[in-house]
Short mmCIF file of C-alpha atoms in Angstrom, two decimals:
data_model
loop_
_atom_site.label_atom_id
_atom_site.label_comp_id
_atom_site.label_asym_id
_atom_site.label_seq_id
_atom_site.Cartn_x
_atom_site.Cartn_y
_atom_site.Cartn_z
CA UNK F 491 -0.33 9.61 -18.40
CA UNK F 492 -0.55 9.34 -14.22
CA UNK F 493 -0.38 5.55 -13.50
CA UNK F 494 0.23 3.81 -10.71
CA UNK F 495 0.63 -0.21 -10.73
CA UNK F 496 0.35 -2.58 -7.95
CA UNK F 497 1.93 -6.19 -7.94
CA UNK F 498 2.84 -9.12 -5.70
CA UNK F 499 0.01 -10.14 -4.68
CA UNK F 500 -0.58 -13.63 -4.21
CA UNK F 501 -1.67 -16.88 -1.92
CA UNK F 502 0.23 -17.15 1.25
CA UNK F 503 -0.35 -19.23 4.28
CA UNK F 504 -1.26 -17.64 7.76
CA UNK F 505 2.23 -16.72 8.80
CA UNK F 506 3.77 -15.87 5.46
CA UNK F 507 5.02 -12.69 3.97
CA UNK F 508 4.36 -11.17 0.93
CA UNK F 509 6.13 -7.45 -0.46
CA UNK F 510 3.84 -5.70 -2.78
CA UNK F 511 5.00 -3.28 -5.02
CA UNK F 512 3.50 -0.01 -6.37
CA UNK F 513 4.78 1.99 -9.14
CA UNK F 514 4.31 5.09 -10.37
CA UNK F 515 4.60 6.99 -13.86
CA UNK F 516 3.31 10.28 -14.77
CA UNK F 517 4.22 11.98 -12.32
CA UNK F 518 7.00 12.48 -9.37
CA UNK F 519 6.44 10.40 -6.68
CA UNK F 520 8.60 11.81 -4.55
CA UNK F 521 6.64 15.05 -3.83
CA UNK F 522 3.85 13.00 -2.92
CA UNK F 523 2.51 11.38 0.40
CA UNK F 524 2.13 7.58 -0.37
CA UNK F 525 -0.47 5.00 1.10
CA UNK F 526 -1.40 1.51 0.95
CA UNK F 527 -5.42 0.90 1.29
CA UNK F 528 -7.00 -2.62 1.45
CA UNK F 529 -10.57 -3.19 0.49
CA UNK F 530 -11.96 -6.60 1.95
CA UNK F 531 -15.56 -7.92 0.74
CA UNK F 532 -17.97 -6.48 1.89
CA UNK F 533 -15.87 -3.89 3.92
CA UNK F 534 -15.03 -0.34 3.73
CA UNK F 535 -11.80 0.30 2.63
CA UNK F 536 -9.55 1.29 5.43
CA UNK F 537 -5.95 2.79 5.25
CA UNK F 538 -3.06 0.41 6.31
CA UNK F 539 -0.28 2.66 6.35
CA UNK F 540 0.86 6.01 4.81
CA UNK F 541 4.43 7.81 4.61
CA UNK F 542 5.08 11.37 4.16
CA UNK F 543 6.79 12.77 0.84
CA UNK F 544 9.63 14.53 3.43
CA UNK F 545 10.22 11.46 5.34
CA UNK F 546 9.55 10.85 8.82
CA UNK F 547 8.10 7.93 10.61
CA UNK F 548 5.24 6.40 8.91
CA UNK F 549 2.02 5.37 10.09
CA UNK F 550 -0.03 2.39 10.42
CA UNK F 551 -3.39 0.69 11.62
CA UNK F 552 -3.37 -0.77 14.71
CA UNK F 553 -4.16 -4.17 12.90
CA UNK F 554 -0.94 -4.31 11.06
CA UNK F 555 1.59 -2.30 13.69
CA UNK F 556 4.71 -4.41 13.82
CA UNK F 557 4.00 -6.85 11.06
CA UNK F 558 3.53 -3.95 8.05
CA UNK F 559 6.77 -1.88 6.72
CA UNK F 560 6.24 0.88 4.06
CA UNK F 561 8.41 2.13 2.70
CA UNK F 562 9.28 4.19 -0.81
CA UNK F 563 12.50 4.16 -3.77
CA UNK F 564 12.21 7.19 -4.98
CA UNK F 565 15.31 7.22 -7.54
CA UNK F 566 12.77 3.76 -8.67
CA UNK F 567 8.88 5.66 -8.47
CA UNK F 568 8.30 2.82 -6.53
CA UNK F 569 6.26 2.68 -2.95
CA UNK F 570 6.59 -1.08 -1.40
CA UNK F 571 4.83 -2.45 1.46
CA UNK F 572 6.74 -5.42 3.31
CA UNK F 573 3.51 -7.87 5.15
CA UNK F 574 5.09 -10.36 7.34
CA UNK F 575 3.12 -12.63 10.18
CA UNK F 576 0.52 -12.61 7.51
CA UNK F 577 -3.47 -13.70 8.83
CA UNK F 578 -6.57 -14.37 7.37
CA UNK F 579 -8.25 -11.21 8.19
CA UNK F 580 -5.44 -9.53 6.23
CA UNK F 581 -7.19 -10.67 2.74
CA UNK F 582 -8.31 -8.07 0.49
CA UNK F 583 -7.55 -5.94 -2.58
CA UNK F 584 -4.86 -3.60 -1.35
CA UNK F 585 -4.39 -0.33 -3.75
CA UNK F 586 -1.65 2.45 -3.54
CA UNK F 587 -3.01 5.96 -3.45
CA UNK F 588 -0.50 9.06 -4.28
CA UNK F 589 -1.62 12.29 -2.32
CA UNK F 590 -0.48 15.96 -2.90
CA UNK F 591 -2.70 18.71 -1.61
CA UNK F 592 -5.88 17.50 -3.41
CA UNK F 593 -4.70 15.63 -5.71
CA UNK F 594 -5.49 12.12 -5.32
CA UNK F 595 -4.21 8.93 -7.90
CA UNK F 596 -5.05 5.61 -7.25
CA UNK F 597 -4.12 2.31 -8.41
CA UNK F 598 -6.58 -0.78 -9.19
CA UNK F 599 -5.41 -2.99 -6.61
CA UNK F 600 -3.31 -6.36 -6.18
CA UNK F 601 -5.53 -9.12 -4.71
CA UNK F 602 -3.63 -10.45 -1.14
CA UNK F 603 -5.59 -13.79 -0.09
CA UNK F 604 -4.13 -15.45 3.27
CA UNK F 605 -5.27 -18.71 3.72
CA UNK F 606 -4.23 -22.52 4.80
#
């Protein structure tokens, strides 16, 4: 069964830094391109960063260049973005997505909420 399974999430102040954690069973991560999406309310849900199942340097959204790290263990199945210089606008439901050709699995999401 294809899974994948978001966690850390939490409450963090403006500033903070949270590492959120995606795992993956059912199937090998490590041929697949991996992304983090974030869904705020009332938003569209917009890609935050994505790296390639060869390697290479990732990519980001403007909105979280130089605070955001992906990054992927794949001896663990395990995707991982690093959020430091967290802000408010950064709350939302971030999900993993795994991506091969068209082959799309998602996660249900870890809830991030940045606020004083």
């Amino acid at each position: 069964q294809v899974q994948l399974v978001e966690s850390g999430g939490g409450l963090v102040q403006p500033g903070g830094s949270l590492r959120l954690s995606c795992a993956a069973s059912g199937f090998p991560l490590s041929m697949y391109a991996m992304s983090w999406y974030r869904q705020a309310p009332g938003k569209e849900r917009e890609l935050v960063a994505r790296i390639l199942s060869a390697g290479g340097s990732p990519n980001y959204a403007d909105s979280v260049k130089g605070r955001f790290t992906i990054s992927r263990d794949n001896a663990k199945n395990t995707v991982y973005l690093q959020m430091n210089s967290l802000k408010p606008e950064d709350t939302a439901v971030y999900i993993c997505k795994g991506q091969r050709g068209l082959q799309n699995y998602w996660g249900q999401g870890t809830q991030v909420t940045v606020s004083s």
